[in-house]
Amino acid sequence: MIIHHATVITFDQNNRIIENGAVHYADGIIDMVGDSASVLAAYPEDERWDAGGLILMPGQICAHTHFYGAFARGLYIPGPPPKDFPEILQVLWWRLDKALDLEGVRSSAEVCLVDAIRNGTTTLIDHHASQRAIDGSLDAIAEAVQRSGLRAVLCYEVTDRDGPDAAQAGIRENVRFRRWVEANHATHQGRLAATFGLHASLTLSDETLERCVGESNRFHIHVAEHPADEYDSLHKSGQRVVERLHAFGITGPESIMAHCVHIDAWEMALLAETHTFVSHQPRSNMNNAVGAAEITPMLRKGMAVCLGNDGFSNDMFAEMKVADLLQKVAHGDPRYLGADKVIQMAVFNNRRLAVAFFERPVGVIETGAYADLILLDYHPTTPLTPDNLPWHILFGISGTHVHSTIVQGRTLMRDRQLLTLDEAEIAARSRRHAQATWERYWAMFA
Ligand SMILES: [Zn+2]
C-alpha cells in the first residue's frame, strides 16, 4: 500500500515534515518514506491511497491506562464524596473492580478500544484489575484487542488487598498470560505483549513482592501517587517506595512506575540510575487532586518520563495539552515545560518504552518500523515547520482530527468509519454490562 499526497510528519531522527509525501508499507512494515513522486515511481503496481493533503503521522502511544475503568463514567457513588485519593480507591476503584465479571471486563475493554481507534492511539499499555474475575481476565481483554487490530501490552495488578488467594490468582494470571503471548505469536502477530502488574507498594506485602520477583524481571506498578504510599512504605520497611521496590529488584530498564508524584530526590536518582520508565498522567492527577509530579528535573536527568492517560479518554492530544498546563499552573510560571518537552514524553519517550515490548519500532515513520499510522484532517492556519510542530500539536490538533487509523498495515478506521469493531453494538452491550456491574457495585454499600 502507498499512502501518498500527504504531509508526512516522521518523528524520525531528522524530525522531517515532507510536503506531498508518501509512505509505502507491506506485510505491516514501512519500507519507503519520501516524496510522492519517488514512492509512486518505486512501486508502480501497488495499491494507492490518495490522502488528499491530510497529515500522516505515527499513531499515538499510551504508556499507562485502565480499560477496566470504562464503567465509571456516570456511576453514582453512594455516601459522602471521597475526600482524598485513598478514599477514592476504597470507595470507587476497589469496589468497581470487584463488581466486574469476565463479560464486563471484555465489554469495558471494547469501549476503550473503540475510543482509541477514533483518537488515533494505536499502542496501549494497560493495567488490569477485576478481583472477583481474575482467571482468564487477560484473555478476555486480549481477545477484544485482537479483534480491534490495535497493539497492546497487558498485565494483571497483583495486590494483597483482597487476601492471599486473590494475590496468588493475580500472580498466576500474569504468568499464564505471558506464556500464552510467547506461545501464540502466529495468532497475535506480535501485536500483543505481556508485562507483570503490581498494584502499588501500599497493598503489597514483602512476601507477595518476593513471589512476584521470582516470576518476572519487568513490572508495571503505581508509585507514590499519593503521600499515603510513601508513609505506608516507611512504616512497613523504613524505606521510601522506590527504595523498597528497588530492594526487591522491581526497578529496571523494562519496568514502568506510574505517577511518581511524591517521590523525593533520592528516589528520582534511583529511577534514573536503573533506567526505570516513569509514566505521567496529568488529567488523573488533577482529578484525584494528588499534586503535580516533578517532570522537569526528571527530564533534565535524561529519564524516560512517558505519558499515559490512567483510563481517561484515549485522546492523547488532550493528555498532552493538560501535561503542559498542569506544570505551568503548579509552578506559577508560564515558562515551565512547554510543547517540545511534552512531545519528548508523548512521542519519543513513549516510543522508547514501546520498543521494550515489540519487535520493531512504533511511533515513528521510518523504514523498518511497523506501519502504525494515523491520518489527520488538520489544515494548519499558520506555517507548520519541524521547529514549531509541537506547538501545532498542543494548540491546534485534537483526537477529533483523526480521520484514519492503521496498525501494522491494517486499516482499522478509514474516513472515520470503523472497519474492525461495531461501535453501536459495543455501546449497547456496554450499557447492559455497565448497569449489571453498577448494581453489584451498589450492593457493596448495603
Ligand atoms: Zn493507574
mmCIF file of N, CA, C and O in Angstrom, residues 216-260:
data_model
loop_
_atom_site.group_PDB
_atom_site.id
_atom_site.type_symbol
_atom_site.label_atom_id
_atom_site.label_comp_id
_atom_site.label_asym_id
_atom_site.label_seq_id
_atom_site.Cartn_x
_atom_site.Cartn_y
_atom_site.Cartn_z
ATOM 1 N N SER A 216 9.198 -12.669 37.281
ATOM 2 C CA SER A 216 9.378 -11.722 36.181
ATOM 3 C C SER A 216 10.538 -10.791 36.473
ATOM 4 O O SER A 216 10.945 -10.620 37.629
ATOM 5 N N ASN A 217 11.075 -10.185 35.426
ATOM 6 C CA ASN A 217 12.091 -9.158 35.660
ATOM 7 C C ASN A 217 11.640 -7.806 35.122
ATOM 8 O O ASN A 217 12.422 -6.874 35.030
ATOM 9 N N ARG A 218 10.348 -7.705 34.735
ATOM 10 C CA ARG A 218 9.828 -6.389 34.389
ATOM 11 C C ARG A 218 8.424 -6.235 34.952
ATOM 12 O O ARG A 218 7.655 -7.202 34.991
ATOM 13 N N PHE A 219 8.123 -5.006 35.380
ATOM 14 C CA PHE A 219 6.897 -4.780 36.139
ATOM 15 C C PHE A 219 6.219 -3.481 35.703
ATOM 16 O O PHE A 219 6.854 -2.605 35.119
ATOM 17 N N HIS A 220 4.935 -3.397 36.026
ATOM 18 C CA HIS A 220 4.146 -2.186 35.776
ATOM 19 C C HIS A 220 3.384 -1.916 37.066
ATOM 20 O O HIS A 220 2.547 -2.722 37.462
ATOM 21 N N ILE A 221 3.718 -0.822 37.748
ATOM 22 C CA ILE A 221 3.199 -0.575 39.108
ATOM 23 C C ILE A 221 2.944 0.914 39.329
ATOM 24 O O ILE A 221 3.629 1.761 38.749
ATOM 25 N N HIS A 222 1.949 1.210 40.169
ATOM 26 C CA HIS A 222 1.710 2.600 40.592
ATOM 27 C C HIS A 222 2.704 2.949 41.703
ATOM 28 O O HIS A 222 2.895 2.155 42.625
ATOM 29 N N VAL A 223 3.303 4.128 41.623
ATOM 30 C CA VAL A 223 4.292 4.538 42.631
ATOM 31 C C VAL A 223 4.001 5.947 43.141
ATOM 32 O O VAL A 223 3.882 6.887 42.347
ATOM 33 N N ALA A 224 3.880 6.061 44.472
ATOM 34 C CA ALA A 224 3.778 7.372 45.130
ATOM 35 C C ALA A 224 2.792 8.299 44.425
ATOM 36 O O ALA A 224 3.057 9.474 44.209
ATOM 37 N N GLU A 225 1.616 7.729 44.153
ATOM 38 C CA GLU A 225 0.562 8.550 43.525
ATOM 39 C C GLU A 225 0.030 9.547 44.556
ATOM 40 O O GLU A 225 -0.394 10.638 44.204
ATOM 41 N N HIS A 226 0.074 9.132 45.836
ATOM 42 C CA HIS A 226 -0.393 9.956 46.956
ATOM 43 C C HIS A 226 0.619 9.760 48.083
ATOM 44 O O HIS A 226 1.263 8.703 48.164
ATOM 45 N N PRO A 227 0.764 10.732 48.985
ATOM 46 C CA PRO A 227 1.736 10.544 50.083
ATOM 47 C C PRO A 227 1.465 9.283 50.912
ATOM 48 O O PRO A 227 2.397 8.735 51.517
ATOM 49 N N ALA A 228 0.225 8.791 50.929
ATOM 50 C CA ALA A 228 -0.099 7.591 51.712
ATOM 51 C C ALA A 228 0.809 6.418 51.321
ATOM 52 O O ALA A 228 1.168 5.594 52.172
ATOM 53 N N ASP A 229 1.184 6.325 50.047
ATOM 54 C CA ASP A 229 2.039 5.232 49.577
ATOM 55 C C ASP A 229 3.426 5.338 50.223
ATOM 56 O O ASP A 229 4.010 4.339 50.650
ATOM 57 N N GLU A 230 3.933 6.563 50.306
ATOM 58 C CA GLU A 230 5.258 6.783 50.925
ATOM 59 C C GLU A 230 5.209 6.473 52.428
ATOM 60 O O GLU A 230 6.090 5.786 52.959
ATOM 61 N N TYR A 231 4.178 6.968 53.132
ATOM 62 C CA TYR A 231 4.111 6.734 54.578
ATOM 63 C C TYR A 231 3.930 5.252 54.892
ATOM 64 O O TYR A 231 4.513 4.725 55.843
ATOM 65 N N ASP A 232 3.133 4.570 54.067
ATOM 66 C CA ASP A 232 2.939 3.136 54.260
ATOM 67 C C ASP A 232 4.269 2.395 54.100
ATOM 68 O O ASP A 232 4.599 1.504 54.882
ATOM 69 N N SER A 233 5.046 2.790 53.071
ATOM 70 C CA SER A 233 6.319 2.118 52.812
ATOM 71 C C SER A 233 7.308 2.377 53.944
ATOM 72 O O SER A 233 8.006 1.461 54.412
ATOM 73 N N LEU A 234 7.350 3.631 54.437
ATOM 74 C CA LEU A 234 8.249 3.956 55.555
ATOM 75 C C LEU A 234 7.868 3.140 56.787
ATOM 76 O O LEU A 234 8.737 2.619 57.495
ATOM 77 N N HIS A 235 6.559 2.989 57.007
ATOM 78 C CA HIS A 235 6.079 2.232 58.154
ATOM 79 C C HIS A 235 6.438 0.750 58.018
ATOM 80 O O HIS A 235 6.900 0.114 58.960
ATOM 81 N N LYS A 236 6.242 0.196 56.813
ATOM 82 C CA LYS A 236 6.496 -1.233 56.583
ATOM 83 C C LYS A 236 7.983 -1.570 56.598
ATOM 84 O O LYS A 236 8.380 -2.631 57.051
ATOM 85 N N SER A 237 8.792 -0.661 56.003
ATOM 86 C CA SER A 237 10.170 -1.070 55.684
ATOM 87 C C SER A 237 11.249 -0.096 56.135
ATOM 88 O O SER A 237 12.435 -0.402 56.036
ATOM 89 N N GLY A 238 10.850 1.109 56.584
ATOM 90 C CA GLY A 238 11.858 2.128 56.895
ATOM 91 C C GLY A 238 12.428 2.746 55.623
ATOM 92 O O GLY A 238 13.334 3.572 55.667
ATOM 93 N N GLN A 239 11.914 2.345 54.481
ATOM 94 C CA GLN A 239 12.401 2.874 53.203
ATOM 95 C C GLN A 239 11.264 3.578 52.472
ATOM 96 O O GLN A 239 10.096 3.234 52.661
ATOM 97 N N ARG A 240 11.635 4.527 51.604
ATOM 98 C CA ARG A 240 10.619 5.146 50.754
ATOM 99 C C ARG A 240 10.245 4.171 49.630
ATOM 100 O O ARG A 240 10.910 3.156 49.440
ATOM 101 N N VAL A 241 9.162 4.471 48.904
ATOM 102 C CA VAL A 241 8.589 3.474 47.987
ATOM 103 C C VAL A 241 9.601 2.960 46.954
ATOM 104 O O VAL A 241 9.759 1.747 46.777
ATOM 105 N N VAL A 242 10.283 3.884 46.271
ATOM 106 C CA VAL A 242 11.190 3.434 45.205
ATOM 107 C C VAL A 242 12.340 2.615 45.792
ATOM 108 O O VAL A 242 12.759 1.602 45.214
ATOM 109 N N GLU A 243 12.817 3.022 46.988
ATOM 110 C CA GLU A 243 13.890 2.246 47.629
ATOM 111 C C GLU A 243 13.405 0.841 47.966
ATOM 112 O O GLU A 243 14.119 -0.147 47.757
ATOM 113 N N ARG A 244 12.190 0.764 48.483
ATOM 114 C CA ARG A 244 11.630 -0.553 48.845
ATOM 115 C C ARG A 244 11.500 -1.427 47.595
ATOM 116 O O ARG A 244 11.917 -2.588 47.593
ATOM 117 N N LEU A 245 10.949 -0.863 46.528
ATOM 118 C CA LEU A 245 10.756 -1.645 45.308
ATOM 119 C C LEU A 245 12.104 -2.024 44.686
ATOM 120 O O LEU A 245 12.287 -3.131 44.189
ATOM 121 N N HIS A 246 13.039 -1.074 44.756
ATOM 122 C CA HIS A 246 14.376 -1.329 44.209
ATOM 123 C C HIS A 246 15.052 -2.487 44.948
ATOM 124 O O HIS A 246 15.704 -3.345 44.337
ATOM 125 N N ALA A 247 14.869 -2.521 46.268
ATOM 126 C CA ALA A 247 15.480 -3.597 47.066
ATOM 127 C C ALA A 247 14.970 -4.969 46.621
ATOM 128 O O ALA A 247 15.678 -5.968 46.726
ATOM 129 N N PHE A 248 13.743 -5.021 46.109
ATOM 130 C CA PHE A 248 13.195 -6.287 45.605
ATOM 131 C C PHE A 248 13.582 -6.550 44.147
ATOM 132 O O PHE A 248 13.279 -7.612 43.618
ATOM 133 N N GLY A 249 14.174 -5.557 43.485
ATOM 134 C CA GLY A 249 14.539 -5.754 42.072
ATOM 135 C C GLY A 249 13.420 -5.396 41.106
ATOM 136 O O GLY A 249 13.354 -5.894 39.985
ATOM 137 N N ILE A 250 12.518 -4.504 41.547
ATOM 138 C CA ILE A 250 11.369 -4.167 40.701
ATOM 139 C C ILE A 250 11.667 -2.988 39.772
ATOM 140 O O ILE A 250 11.007 -2.808 38.745
ATOM 141 N N THR A 251 12.681 -2.189 40.097
ATOM 142 C CA THR A 251 13.131 -1.145 39.174
ATOM 143 C C THR A 251 13.858 -1.836 38.016
ATOM 144 O O THR A 251 14.181 -3.009 38.109
ATOM 145 N N GLY A 252 14.129 -1.103 36.952
ATOM 146 C CA GLY A 252 14.879 -1.700 35.837
ATOM 147 C C GLY A 252 14.439 -1.145 34.502
ATOM 148 O O GLY A 252 13.399 -0.494 34.406
ATOM 149 N N PRO A 253 15.235 -1.411 33.463
ATOM 150 C CA PRO A 253 15.034 -0.746 32.166
ATOM 151 C C PRO A 253 13.798 -1.185 31.387
ATOM 152 O O PRO A 253 13.539 -0.652 30.325
ATOM 153 N N GLU A 254 13.032 -2.170 31.916
ATOM 154 C CA GLU A 254 11.777 -2.516 31.241
ATOM 155 C C GLU A 254 10.594 -2.368 32.192
ATOM 156 O O GLU A 254 9.492 -2.815 31.888
ATOM 157 N N SER A 255 10.830 -1.748 33.359
ATOM 158 C CA SER A 255 9.743 -1.563 34.323
ATOM 159 C C SER A 255 9.132 -0.173 34.189
ATOM 160 O O SER A 255 9.828 0.788 33.852
ATOM 161 N N ILE A 256 7.814 -0.102 34.448
ATOM 162 C CA ILE A 256 7.092 1.167 34.374
ATOM 163 C C ILE A 256 6.587 1.516 35.768
ATOM 164 O O ILE A 256 5.893 0.708 36.396
ATOM 165 N N MET A 257 6.920 2.713 36.237
ATOM 166 C CA MET A 257 6.397 3.202 37.509
ATOM 167 C C MET A 257 5.489 4.379 37.207
ATOM 168 O O MET A 257 5.945 5.445 36.789
ATOM 169 N N ALA A 258 4.195 4.155 37.396
ATOM 170 C CA ALA A 258 3.211 5.171 37.038
ATOM 171 C C ALA A 258 3.075 6.196 38.161
ATOM 172 O O ALA A 258 3.065 5.829 39.337
ATOM 173 N N HIS A 259 3.006 7.440 37.795
ATOM 174 C CA HIS A 259 2.747 8.613 38.643
ATOM 175 C C HIS A 259 4.005 9.224 39.271
ATOM 176 O O HIS A 259 4.421 10.292 38.872
ATOM 177 N N CYS A 260 4.589 8.579 40.317
ATOM 178 C CA CYS A 260 5.787 9.128 40.975
ATOM 179 C C CYS A 260 5.595 10.604 41.333
ATOM 180 O O CYS A 260 6.501 11.427 41.144
#
